[in-house]
Short mmCIF file of C-alpha atoms in Angstrom, two decimals:
data_model
loop_
_atom_site.label_atom_id
_atom_site.label_comp_id
_atom_site.label_asym_id
_atom_site.label_seq_id
_atom_site.Cartn_x
_atom_site.Cartn_y
_atom_site.Cartn_z
CA MET R 1 19.43 -27.03 -2.43
CA ASN R 2 20.11 -23.65 -0.90
CA ILE R 3 17.10 -21.46 -0.14
CA LYS R 4 17.44 -19.46 -3.37
CA GLN R 5 17.40 -22.61 -5.49
CA ALA R 6 14.46 -23.97 -3.48
CA LYS R 7 12.51 -20.76 -4.04
CA GLN R 8 13.06 -20.98 -7.80
CA GLU R 9 12.06 -24.65 -7.87
CA ILE R 10 8.83 -23.98 -5.95
CA ALA R 11 8.03 -21.06 -8.27
CA ASN R 12 8.63 -23.34 -11.27
CA THR R 13 6.42 -26.02 -9.71
CA LEU R 14 3.64 -23.50 -9.14
CA LYS R 15 3.95 -22.32 -12.73
CA ALA R 16 3.73 -25.90 -14.00
CA TYR R 17 0.73 -26.72 -11.79
CA LEU R 18 -1.17 -23.62 -12.96
CA ALA R 19 -0.40 -24.10 -16.67
CA ARG R 20 -3.42 -25.02 -18.79
CA ASP R 21 -3.93 -26.73 -22.15
CA ALA R 22 -5.85 -25.37 -25.11
CA LEU R 23 -9.16 -26.52 -23.58
CA GLY R 24 -8.53 -24.72 -20.31
CA ASN R 25 -7.69 -27.83 -18.27
CA TYR R 26 -4.62 -28.01 -16.05
CA LEU R 27 -1.68 -29.59 -17.89
CA ILE R 28 -0.90 -31.63 -14.77
CA PRO R 29 -4.13 -33.09 -13.34
CA ALA R 30 -4.85 -32.09 -9.74
CA VAL R 31 -4.38 -35.70 -8.61
CA ARG R 32 -0.78 -35.58 -9.93
CA GLN R 33 0.05 -32.19 -8.44
CA ARG R 34 2.16 -33.32 -5.55
CA PRO R 35 2.43 -31.12 -2.44
CA VAL R 36 5.87 -29.62 -1.96
CA LEU R 37 7.57 -30.74 1.25
CA LEU R 38 10.36 -28.36 2.24
CA MET R 39 12.69 -29.89 4.83
CA GLY R 40 15.53 -27.96 6.40
CA PRO R 41 17.02 -26.38 9.53
CA PRO R 42 14.97 -23.76 11.39
CA GLY R 43 15.42 -20.08 10.65
CA ILE R 44 16.83 -20.26 7.11
CA GLY R 45 13.89 -18.55 5.38
CA LYS R 46 11.44 -21.32 4.43
CA THR R 47 8.42 -19.18 5.36
CA GLN R 48 9.79 -16.02 3.77
CA ILE R 49 10.27 -17.57 0.35
CA MET R 50 6.58 -18.48 0.28
CA GLU R 51 5.68 -14.84 0.86
CA GLN R 52 8.13 -13.78 -1.85
CA ILE R 53 6.76 -16.30 -4.37
CA ALA R 54 3.18 -15.17 -3.73
CA ALA R 55 4.15 -11.51 -4.16
CA GLU R 56 6.19 -12.14 -7.31
CA THR R 57 3.65 -14.43 -9.03
CA GLY R 58 0.49 -12.61 -7.95
CA VAL R 59 -1.22 -15.62 -6.37
CA GLY R 60 -2.82 -15.81 -2.95
CA LEU R 61 -1.07 -17.11 0.15
CA VAL R 62 -2.67 -18.72 3.19
CA ALA R 63 -0.10 -19.68 5.84
CA TYR R 64 -0.53 -21.70 9.01
CA THR R 65 1.80 -23.01 11.68
CA ILE R 66 0.14 -26.37 11.99
CA THR R 67 1.25 -27.02 15.59
CA HIS R 68 -1.22 -24.34 16.70
CA HIS R 69 -4.13 -26.45 15.48
CA THR R 70 -6.19 -29.14 17.09
CA ARG R 71 -8.02 -31.89 15.27
CA GLN R 72 -11.25 -29.90 15.56
CA SER R 73 -9.93 -26.63 14.07
CA ALA R 74 -8.09 -28.39 11.24
CA VAL R 75 -10.76 -30.93 10.34
CA GLY R 76 -13.94 -29.26 11.58
CA LEU R 77 -16.51 -29.96 14.27
CA PRO R 78 -19.01 -32.84 14.03
CA PHE R 79 -22.74 -32.21 13.80
CA ILE R 80 -25.77 -34.49 13.34
CA GLU R 81 -27.66 -34.36 10.03
CA LYS R 82 -30.82 -36.25 9.05
CA ARG R 83 -30.60 -38.40 5.91
CA THR R 84 -33.13 -40.75 4.27
CA TYR R 85 -31.90 -44.05 2.82
CA GLY R 86 -34.30 -46.64 1.36
CA GLY R 87 -37.26 -44.74 2.77
CA GLU R 88 -35.89 -44.79 6.30
CA GLU R 89 -34.47 -41.75 8.12
CA PHE R 90 -31.04 -41.94 9.77
CA SER R 91 -28.95 -39.60 11.91
CA VAL R 92 -25.59 -39.07 10.20
CA THR R 93 -22.47 -37.39 11.54
CA GLU R 94 -21.06 -34.69 9.27
CA TYR R 95 -18.40 -32.06 9.82
CA THR R 96 -18.23 -28.28 9.58
CA MET R 97 -15.66 -26.90 7.18
CA SER R 98 -12.03 -27.01 8.26
CA GLU R 99 -10.74 -23.65 9.48
CA ILE R 100 -7.78 -24.07 7.12
CA LEU R 101 -9.90 -24.71 4.04
CA ALA R 102 -12.34 -21.99 5.09
CA SER R 103 -9.39 -19.53 5.13
CA VAL R 104 -8.59 -20.45 1.54
CA TYR R 105 -12.17 -19.82 0.43
CA ARG R 106 -12.29 -16.61 2.48
CA LEU R 107 -9.17 -15.28 0.75
CA MET R 108 -10.61 -16.17 -2.65
CA GLU R 109 -13.82 -14.34 -1.76
CA LYS R 110 -12.04 -11.21 -0.48
CA THR R 111 -9.41 -10.84 -3.17
CA GLY R 112 -10.95 -12.48 -6.23
CA LEU R 113 -7.85 -14.66 -6.57
CA LYS R 114 -8.70 -18.22 -7.57
CA GLU R 115 -5.19 -19.67 -7.36
CA GLY R 116 -2.59 -19.66 -4.64
CA ILE R 117 -0.37 -21.40 -2.11
CA LEU R 118 -1.53 -23.06 1.09
CA PHE R 119 1.56 -23.14 3.31
CA LEU R 120 1.63 -25.41 6.37
CA ASP R 121 4.66 -24.86 8.59
CA GLU R 122 6.07 -27.38 11.09
CA ILE R 123 4.13 -30.11 9.31
CA ASN R 124 6.02 -32.95 10.99
CA CYS R 125 5.35 -31.63 14.50
CA VAL R 126 1.57 -32.08 14.55
CA SER R 127 -0.14 -33.62 17.56
CA GLU R 128 -0.75 -37.36 17.64
CA THR R 129 -4.51 -36.90 17.14
CA LEU R 130 -4.06 -34.62 14.13
CA ALA R 131 -1.26 -36.54 12.39
CA PRO R 132 -3.49 -39.01 10.47
CA MET R 133 -5.64 -36.14 9.10
CA MET R 134 -2.58 -34.16 7.98
CA LEU R 135 -1.16 -37.22 6.21
CA GLN R 136 -4.54 -37.69 4.52
CA PHE R 137 -4.47 -34.04 3.48
CA LEU R 138 -1.02 -34.36 1.94
CA GLN R 139 -2.05 -37.52 0.13
CA CYS R 140 -5.58 -36.60 -1.00
CA LYS R 141 -5.84 -32.79 -0.46
CA THR R 142 -8.97 -33.31 1.63
CA PHE R 143 -10.07 -32.84 5.20
CA GLY R 144 -12.89 -35.34 5.61
CA ASN R 145 -15.09 -34.88 2.55
CA GLN R 146 -13.95 -31.30 1.90
CA HIS R 147 -11.45 -30.75 -0.88
CA LEU R 148 -8.87 -28.03 -1.39
CA PRO R 149 -9.94 -25.94 -4.43
CA GLU R 150 -8.16 -26.59 -7.72
CA GLY R 151 -5.39 -24.16 -8.53
CA TRP R 152 -3.92 -24.24 -5.02
CA LEU R 153 -0.46 -25.62 -4.35
CA ILE R 154 0.09 -27.26 -0.97
CA ALA R 155 3.51 -26.36 0.37
CA ALA R 156 4.59 -27.75 3.72
CA ALA R 157 7.75 -27.19 5.72
CA GLY R 158 9.38 -29.13 8.52
CA ASN R 159 12.61 -29.50 10.45
CA PRO R 160 14.78 -32.64 10.46
CA PRO R 161 14.72 -34.61 13.74
CA GLU R 162 18.19 -33.43 14.76
CA TYR R 163 16.75 -29.93 15.22
CA ASN R 164 13.44 -30.80 16.85
CA LYS R 165 12.71 -33.65 19.26
CA SER R 166 8.95 -33.54 18.63
CA VAL R 167 9.06 -34.36 14.93
CA ARG R 168 7.50 -37.54 13.58
CA ASP R 169 8.65 -39.44 10.51
CA PHE R 170 6.49 -39.67 7.40
CA ASP R 171 5.71 -43.13 6.11
CA VAL R 172 6.60 -44.30 2.60
CA VAL R 173 2.99 -43.92 1.42
CA THR R 174 3.06 -40.21 2.26
CA LEU R 175 6.60 -39.54 1.01
CA ASP R 176 5.70 -41.19 -2.30
CA ARG R 177 2.97 -38.56 -2.78
CA VAL R 178 4.97 -35.39 -2.10
CA LYS R 179 7.70 -33.49 -3.87
CA ARG R 180 10.46 -33.31 -1.25
CA ILE R 181 13.06 -30.54 -1.31
CA ASP R 182 15.86 -30.63 1.26
CA VAL R 183 17.23 -27.17 2.02
CA THR R 184 20.59 -26.31 3.58
CA GLU R 185 21.96 -23.05 4.96
CA ASP R 186 24.13 -21.06 2.55
CA PHE R 187 25.83 -17.82 3.63
CA PRO R 188 26.57 -16.36 0.15
CA VAL R 189 22.89 -16.74 -0.77
CA TRP R 190 21.78 -15.20 2.53
CA LYS R 191 24.27 -12.36 2.07
CA GLU R 192 22.71 -11.54 -1.30
CA TYR R 193 19.29 -11.48 0.38
CA ALA R 194 20.67 -9.43 3.30
CA ARG R 195 21.96 -6.73 0.96
CA ARG R 196 18.59 -6.60 -0.80
CA LYS R 197 16.76 -6.23 2.51
CA GLY R 198 19.17 -3.71 4.02
CA VAL R 199 20.42 -5.90 6.87
CA HIS R 200 22.64 -3.86 9.20
CA GLY R 201 26.19 -3.45 7.93
CA ALA R 202 27.72 -4.73 11.18
CA VAL R 203 25.91 -8.05 10.80
CA VAL R 204 26.93 -8.49 7.16
CA SER R 205 30.56 -7.48 7.63
CA TYR R 206 30.92 -9.60 10.81
CA LEU R 207 29.59 -12.71 9.05
CA ASP R 208 31.84 -11.96 6.09
CA ILE R 209 34.78 -12.32 8.47
CA ARG R 210 33.25 -15.13 10.59
CA LYS R 211 31.33 -17.16 8.06
CA ASP R 212 31.33 -20.21 10.32
CA ASN R 213 29.19 -18.30 12.80
CA PHE R 214 26.36 -17.70 10.33
CA TYR R 215 24.45 -20.87 11.16
CA ARG R 216 25.26 -23.21 14.02
CA VAL R 217 23.19 -25.56 16.15
CA GLU R 218 24.95 -27.43 18.96
CA THR R 219 23.88 -29.55 21.90
CA THR R 220 26.08 -28.75 24.88
CA ALA R 221 26.16 -29.54 28.59
CA ASP R 222 24.23 -26.29 29.08
CA GLY R 223 21.55 -27.32 26.60
CA LEU R 224 20.81 -26.43 22.99
CA GLN R 225 22.72 -23.43 21.62
CA PHE R 226 22.22 -21.91 18.18
CA ALA R 227 22.73 -19.04 15.77
CA THR R 228 20.40 -18.89 12.76
CA ALA R 229 19.72 -16.71 9.74
CA ARG R 230 16.42 -15.64 11.31
CA GLY R 231 18.25 -14.64 14.49
CA TRP R 232 20.75 -12.48 12.58
CA GLU R 233 18.03 -10.72 10.59
CA ASP R 234 15.86 -10.06 13.66
CA LEU R 235 18.92 -8.78 15.54
CA SER R 236 19.65 -6.46 12.61
CA GLU R 237 16.16 -4.97 12.86
CA LEU R 238 16.69 -4.33 16.56
CA ILE R 239 20.11 -2.73 16.04
CA CYS R 240 18.67 -0.35 13.43
CA ALA R 241 15.80 0.60 15.77
CA TYR R 242 18.14 1.05 18.75
CA GLU R 243 20.43 3.31 16.72
CA LYS R 244 17.52 5.57 15.80
CA LEU R 245 16.51 5.74 19.47
CA GLY R 246 20.06 6.33 20.69
CA LEU R 247 20.13 3.06 22.62
CA ARG R 248 23.05 0.68 23.08
CA VAL R 249 22.92 -2.98 22.04
CA SER R 250 24.64 -4.88 24.83
CA ARG R 251 26.07 -8.37 24.84
CA GLU R 252 23.01 -9.54 26.79
CA VAL R 253 20.70 -8.13 24.13
CA VAL R 254 22.68 -9.86 21.36
CA GLY R 255 22.37 -13.11 23.32
CA GLN R 256 18.59 -12.84 23.23
CA TYR R 257 18.77 -13.36 19.45
CA ILE R 258 22.02 -15.27 18.94
CA GLN R 259 21.57 -17.99 21.50
CA MET R 260 25.11 -19.31 21.42
CA PRO R 261 27.07 -17.39 24.09
CA ARG R 262 30.43 -17.65 22.37
CA ILE R 263 29.12 -16.15 19.13
CA ALA R 264 26.95 -13.59 20.92
CA LYS R 265 29.98 -12.35 22.87
CA ASP R 266 32.14 -12.27 19.74
CA PHE R 267 29.57 -10.28 17.78
CA ALA R 268 28.91 -7.87 20.67
CA ASN R 269 32.66 -7.16 20.80
CA TYR R 270 32.73 -6.72 17.03
CA LEU R 271 29.78 -4.32 17.17
CA GLU R 272 31.72 -2.14 19.60
CA LEU R 273 34.69 -2.21 17.21
CA TYR R 274 32.36 -1.41 14.31
CA TYR R 275 31.20 1.75 16.06
CA LYS R 276 34.78 2.54 17.05
CA TYR R 277 35.94 2.27 13.43
CA GLN R 278 33.04 4.50 12.44
CA ARG R 279 34.35 7.18 14.80
CA THR R 280 38.07 6.59 14.21
CA TYR R 281 38.00 6.59 10.42
CA GLN R 282 35.24 9.18 10.07
CA VAL R 283 33.38 7.39 7.26
CA GLU R 284 31.13 10.42 6.76
CA ASP R 285 34.23 12.56 6.08
CA ILE R 286 35.46 9.96 3.60
CA LEU R 287 32.18 10.09 1.69
CA ARG R 288 32.26 13.90 1.73
CA GLY R 289 35.81 13.79 0.36
CA THR R 290 37.33 15.58 3.39
CA TRP R 291 39.41 12.84 5.02
CA LEU R 292 42.70 13.57 6.79
CA PRO R 293 46.07 12.13 5.67
CA ILE R 294 46.38 10.30 9.01
CA THR R 295 43.20 8.38 8.22
CA VAL R 296 44.87 7.01 5.08
CA SER R 297 48.07 6.00 6.88
CA GLU R 298 46.21 4.40 9.82
CA LEU R 299 43.97 2.28 7.61
CA ARG R 300 46.87 1.30 5.37
CA ALA R 301 48.73 -0.06 8.41
CA ALA R 302 45.65 -1.71 9.99
CA PRO R 303 45.10 -5.50 10.17
CA PHE R 304 43.18 -7.01 7.26
CA ASP R 305 40.02 -7.64 9.33
CA GLU R 306 39.97 -3.97 10.29
CA LYS R 307 40.33 -2.98 6.64
CA LEU R 308 37.39 -5.22 5.75
CA SER R 309 35.30 -3.68 8.51
CA VAL R 310 35.98 -0.13 7.32
CA MET R 311 35.15 -1.11 3.76
CA GLY R 312 32.00 -2.73 5.13
CA LEU R 313 31.08 0.54 6.85
CA THR R 314 31.66 2.43 3.62
CA LEU R 315 29.66 -0.05 1.56
CA SER R 316 26.82 0.02 4.08
CA ARG R 317 26.54 3.81 3.79
CA LEU R 318 26.76 3.69 -0.01
CA SER R 319 24.09 0.96 -0.09
CA GLY R 320 21.82 3.07 2.10
CA GLU R 321 22.18 6.14 -0.11
CA ALA R 322 21.76 4.07 -3.28
CA ARG R 323 18.62 2.52 -1.74
CA ASN R 324 17.17 5.96 -1.01
CA THR R 325 17.84 7.00 -4.61
CA ARG R 326 16.26 3.82 -5.97
CA ARG R 327 13.15 4.29 -3.85
CA GLN R 328 12.82 7.92 -4.92
CA ASP R 329 13.19 6.76 -8.53
CA ALA R 330 10.42 4.18 -7.99
CA LEU R 331 8.17 6.84 -6.43
CA SER R 332 8.75 9.21 -9.35
CA THR R 333 7.92 6.44 -11.81
CA ALA R 334 4.72 5.50 -9.94
CA LEU R 335 3.61 9.13 -9.67
CA HIS R 336 4.28 9.71 -13.36
CA ALA R 337 1.90 6.86 -14.25
CA ALA R 338 -0.74 8.26 -11.87
CA LEU R 339 -0.44 11.79 -13.27
CA THR R 340 -0.73 10.53 -16.84
CA GLU R 341 -4.15 9.14 -15.91
CA PHE R 342 -4.94 12.35 -14.01
CA ARG R 343 -4.24 14.44 -17.12
CA GLU R 344 -6.50 12.24 -19.28
CA ARG R 345 -9.46 12.43 -16.88
CA ILE R 346 -9.55 16.06 -15.67
CA ALA R 347 -11.08 17.28 -18.90
CA GLU R 348 -14.35 15.61 -17.90
CA GLU R 349 -14.03 15.19 -14.10
CA GLU R 350 -13.26 17.40 -11.11
CA PRO R 351 -9.45 17.32 -10.51
CA GLN R 352 -9.76 16.83 -6.73
CA ALA R 353 -12.23 13.99 -7.27
CA VAL R 354 -9.86 12.31 -9.73
CA LEU R 355 -6.99 12.46 -7.21
CA ALA R 356 -9.29 11.12 -4.49
CA GLN R 357 -10.21 8.18 -6.75
CA LEU R 358 -6.55 7.49 -7.51
CA VAL R 359 -5.80 7.45 -3.76
CA ARG R 360 -8.77 5.18 -3.05
CA ARG R 361 -7.75 2.72 -5.75
CA ARG R 362 -4.23 2.44 -4.37
CA GLN R 363 -5.55 1.98 -0.85
CA GLU R 364 -7.74 -0.86 -2.12
CA THR R 365 -4.77 -2.40 -3.94
CA LEU R 366 -2.73 -2.22 -0.74
CA LYS R 367 -5.50 -3.83 1.28
CA ARG R 368 -6.05 -6.58 -1.28
CA ALA R 369 -2.33 -7.38 -1.47
CA LYS R 370 -2.18 -7.60 2.33
CA GLU R 371 -5.19 -9.92 2.47
CA ALA R 372 -3.69 -12.09 -0.27
CA GLY R 373 -0.40 -12.45 1.60
CA GLN R 374 1.48 -10.69 -1.21
CA LEU R 375 2.57 -7.52 0.57
CA ASP R 376 6.27 -7.07 1.27
CA ARG R 377 7.63 -4.11 3.20
CA GLU R 378 9.14 -2.30 0.22
CA THR R 379 5.96 -2.49 -1.86
CA ARG R 380 3.94 -1.36 1.16
CA ASP R 381 6.21 1.62 1.79
CA LEU R 382 6.26 2.67 -1.88
CA THR R 383 2.47 2.49 -2.18
CA GLN R 384 1.99 4.41 1.07
CA ARG R 385 4.37 7.13 -0.12
CA GLU R 386 2.50 7.36 -3.41
CA ILE R 387 -0.84 7.59 -1.55
CA ASN R 388 0.51 10.31 0.77
CA THR R 389 1.89 12.34 -2.15
CA LEU R 390 -1.32 12.15 -4.20
CA GLU R 391 -3.30 13.11 -1.09
CA ASP R 392 -0.98 16.10 -0.63
CA TYR R 393 -1.67 17.17 -4.22
CA ARG R 394 -5.41 16.94 -3.61
CA ARG R 395 -5.15 18.92 -0.38
CA GLN R 396 -3.03 21.65 -2.00
CA LEU R 397 -5.51 22.02 -4.86
CA ALA R 398 -8.23 22.64 -2.28
CA GLU R 399 -6.20 24.93 0.00
CA GLU R 400 -4.88 27.08 -2.85
CA ASN R 401 -8.26 27.08 -4.59
CA VAL R 402 -6.69 26.05 -7.91
CA SER R 403 -9.12 26.20 -10.82
CA PRO R 404 -9.73 23.08 -12.96
CA ALA R 405 -8.00 24.79 -15.91
CA GLU R 406 -4.83 25.33 -13.88
CA ALA R 407 -4.89 22.02 -12.00
CA MET R 408 -2.59 20.12 -14.37
CA ASP R 409 0.08 22.81 -14.36
CA ALA R 410 -0.06 23.02 -10.57
CA VAL R 411 0.24 19.25 -10.09
CA ARG R 412 2.99 19.06 -12.72
CA GLY R 413 4.97 21.66 -10.76
CA TRP R 414 4.60 19.72 -7.51
CA PHE R 415 5.56 16.51 -9.27
CA SER R 416 8.70 18.14 -10.66
CA ARG R 417 9.92 18.50 -7.06
CA GLU R 418 9.96 14.70 -6.75
CA VAL R 419 11.92 14.42 -10.00
CA ASP R 420 14.34 17.10 -8.76
CA ARG R 421 14.72 15.21 -5.50
CA ARG R 422 15.59 12.06 -7.47
CA THR R 423 18.20 13.98 -9.47
CA ALA R 424 19.66 15.56 -6.33
CA LEU R 425 19.86 12.22 -4.53
CA GLY R 426 21.53 10.65 -7.56
CA GLY R 427 24.10 13.44 -7.72
CA GLU R 428 24.88 13.31 -4.00
CA THR R 429 25.18 9.52 -4.01
CA GLY R 430 27.37 9.62 -7.12
CA THR R 431 29.72 12.02 -5.36
CA MET R 432 29.90 9.65 -2.39
CA PHE R 433 30.79 6.74 -4.69
CA ALA R 434 33.53 8.80 -6.35
CA ASN R 435 34.95 9.93 -2.98
CA ALA R 436 34.95 6.37 -1.64
CA PHE R 437 36.94 5.17 -4.64
CA ARG R 438 39.39 8.08 -4.36
CA PHE R 439 39.98 7.33 -0.70
CA LEU R 440 40.52 3.61 -1.26
CA GLU R 441 42.80 4.23 -4.25
CA GLU R 442 44.90 6.63 -2.18
CA THR R 443 44.98 4.14 0.73
CA PHE R 444 45.48 0.82 -1.02
CA GLY R 445 46.34 1.51 -4.67
CA ASP R 446 45.42 -1.31 -7.09
CA SER R 447 45.34 -3.99 -4.41
CA GLN R 448 43.07 -6.85 -3.34
CA GLU R 449 41.08 -4.39 -1.19
CA LEU R 450 39.95 -2.56 -4.34
CA VAL R 451 39.07 -5.88 -5.94
CA ILE R 452 36.90 -6.77 -2.94
CA PHE R 453 35.27 -3.33 -2.96
CA VAL R 454 34.38 -3.50 -6.67
CA THR R 455 33.11 -7.06 -6.28
CA GLU R 456 30.88 -6.07 -3.35
CA ILE R 457 29.39 -3.15 -5.30
CA THR R 458 28.64 -5.51 -8.18
CA ALA R 459 26.99 -8.03 -5.85
CA GLY R 460 24.97 -5.47 -3.89
CA TYR R 461 21.40 -5.02 -5.10
CA ASP R 462 21.19 -1.26 -4.48
CA THR R 463 24.79 -0.39 -5.34
CA SER R 464 24.69 -2.30 -8.64
CA TRP R 465 21.32 -0.66 -9.46
CA PHE R 466 22.81 2.76 -8.81
CA VAL R 467 25.89 2.17 -10.95
CA GLU R 468 23.72 0.83 -13.78
CA ASN R 469 21.33 3.80 -13.70
CA PHE R 470 23.57 6.71 -12.67
CA GLY R 471 27.04 5.47 -13.60
CA CYS R 472 30.35 5.67 -11.72
CA ASP R 473 33.54 6.26 -13.72
CA ALA R 474 35.85 4.83 -11.06
CA TYR R 475 33.78 1.65 -10.78
CA PHE R 476 33.78 1.09 -14.55
CA ARG R 477 37.50 1.73 -14.73
CA HIS R 478 38.34 -0.80 -12.03
CA ASN R 479 35.79 -3.27 -13.35
CA ARG R 480 37.38 -3.18 -16.81
CA GLU R 481 40.76 -3.85 -15.22
CA LEU R 482 39.32 -6.81 -13.32
CA LEU R 483 37.73 -8.18 -16.49
CA PHE R 484 41.04 -7.76 -18.33
CA ASP R 485 42.90 -9.57 -15.52
CA ASP R 486 40.31 -12.37 -15.53
CA THR R 487 40.63 -12.76 -19.31
CA ARG R 488 44.42 -12.77 -19.13
CA HIS R 489 44.33 -15.35 -16.34
CA ARG R 490 41.92 -17.57 -18.31
CA ILE R 491 44.08 -17.40 -21.45
CA ARG R 492 47.16 -18.28 -19.41
CA GLU R 493 45.36 -21.30 -17.96
CA GLU R 494 44.24 -22.42 -21.43
CA ILE R 495 47.81 -22.13 -22.74
CA GLN R 496 49.13 -24.16 -19.80
CA ALA R 497 46.46 -26.80 -20.32
CA ALA R 498 47.31 -27.03 -24.02
CA LYS R 499 51.03 -27.41 -23.21
CA ALA R 500 50.26 -30.14 -20.68
CA ALA R 501 48.13 -32.00 -23.21
CA GLU R 502 50.89 -31.69 -25.80
CA GLN R 503 53.46 -33.08 -23.36
CA GLU R 504 51.20 -36.06 -22.57
CA GLU R 505 50.82 -36.83 -26.29
CA THR R 506 54.62 -36.66 -26.71
CA GLN R 507 55.13 -39.06 -23.80
CA ASP R 508 52.57 -41.48 -25.23
CA GLU R 509 54.42 -41.53 -28.56
#
């Protein structure tokens, strides 16, 4: 499976394991709830999908890299207890609770969540002393005499031996008690994820051109060399940070993340070209609708890779603006729900106190989601923005000495600024979309470049959201033409197939 399919299968497994019958018992008994064993190359997102599943399903997540544990921390420390058997007292060795199991109970206590995922990474790289206990845990869900609580899915991940010399093979007894999912790298799936997460446009457009460089692991005379999905995403984060700080990403810096010199050098050169195209073709002027005729003629005559890069630059900017609009839309929606509650409560409570309670509740929600392992960056940022805005409302009520009778009108006026900001962002972004289409139509006409551009907008999470919510006449026009061409092509194929079948029948006769 690719990582997207694996994520869906694990989510389905969790759903099946947590399903209950009419009497409240689990449909699949705990003894038949096999741990999920996720096997695949390093750096393709095995850990991240666990975080995403926990956030999307609302269950808890406890994650451990098992190689960091000793037998004592995983199983517990021995202590001597006195026991009486047949009237005679004996000293018996017992064990303290496993740190891993204690973390599960601690999360349940803190968050109130009774169900979740226990994720054990690098499961097949455990030390020799710990290996038997981990195999017992996968088979029986126990460390010693301590059992994992019901309602918790064990998910483990490991790397195949070709990627890690320290791995150990599982025996048949263990493999026959787990649900094994083998995961492979898949660039189109990662690209979809990259667009959703806002991975830097240079990374996405480079890998679009050099797909073979997305994931590679090679053993050379100079040692192990590799480029992984994790490396590209981490490099993207650094590039974005460096750009904000006015710093340059050198070839050496790229090589610290993409540890295959040939690819690191190639991408570093491409990054320089990416910035050069940004300056040469003045993408900001294109989006403002003020491009020069020479820009059109130069791009029209450019090599195809250069055309793709410029379209990538344009799409990256459009995605960023669409993302800002979507986030402002989400903030407006969240604030509207908060202010509806505010309006209902201020008749009986002090307005500032109500806003303070709303802020406190969201802070608690944020803390609980973080403790439960459910907090992704976008949810965190949205909640923090909502908290900051509500706190600003409370502060302004105090500073302007607004009376309780006037509080709702005052807050409604401040809230309208957020709605106006959403409208303004939508209008500005819509203009950018229209200008981008006008420029590309003038440059390429109805060519394959326009087909690629429309396809990329459809595939992009933020761009497709924007078009769906704010519209874009040029996009809909070109999309209809593409749909018409696809239909015409399909009909032509069906006619040809029918003719071929008819000819075969004639020959048989």
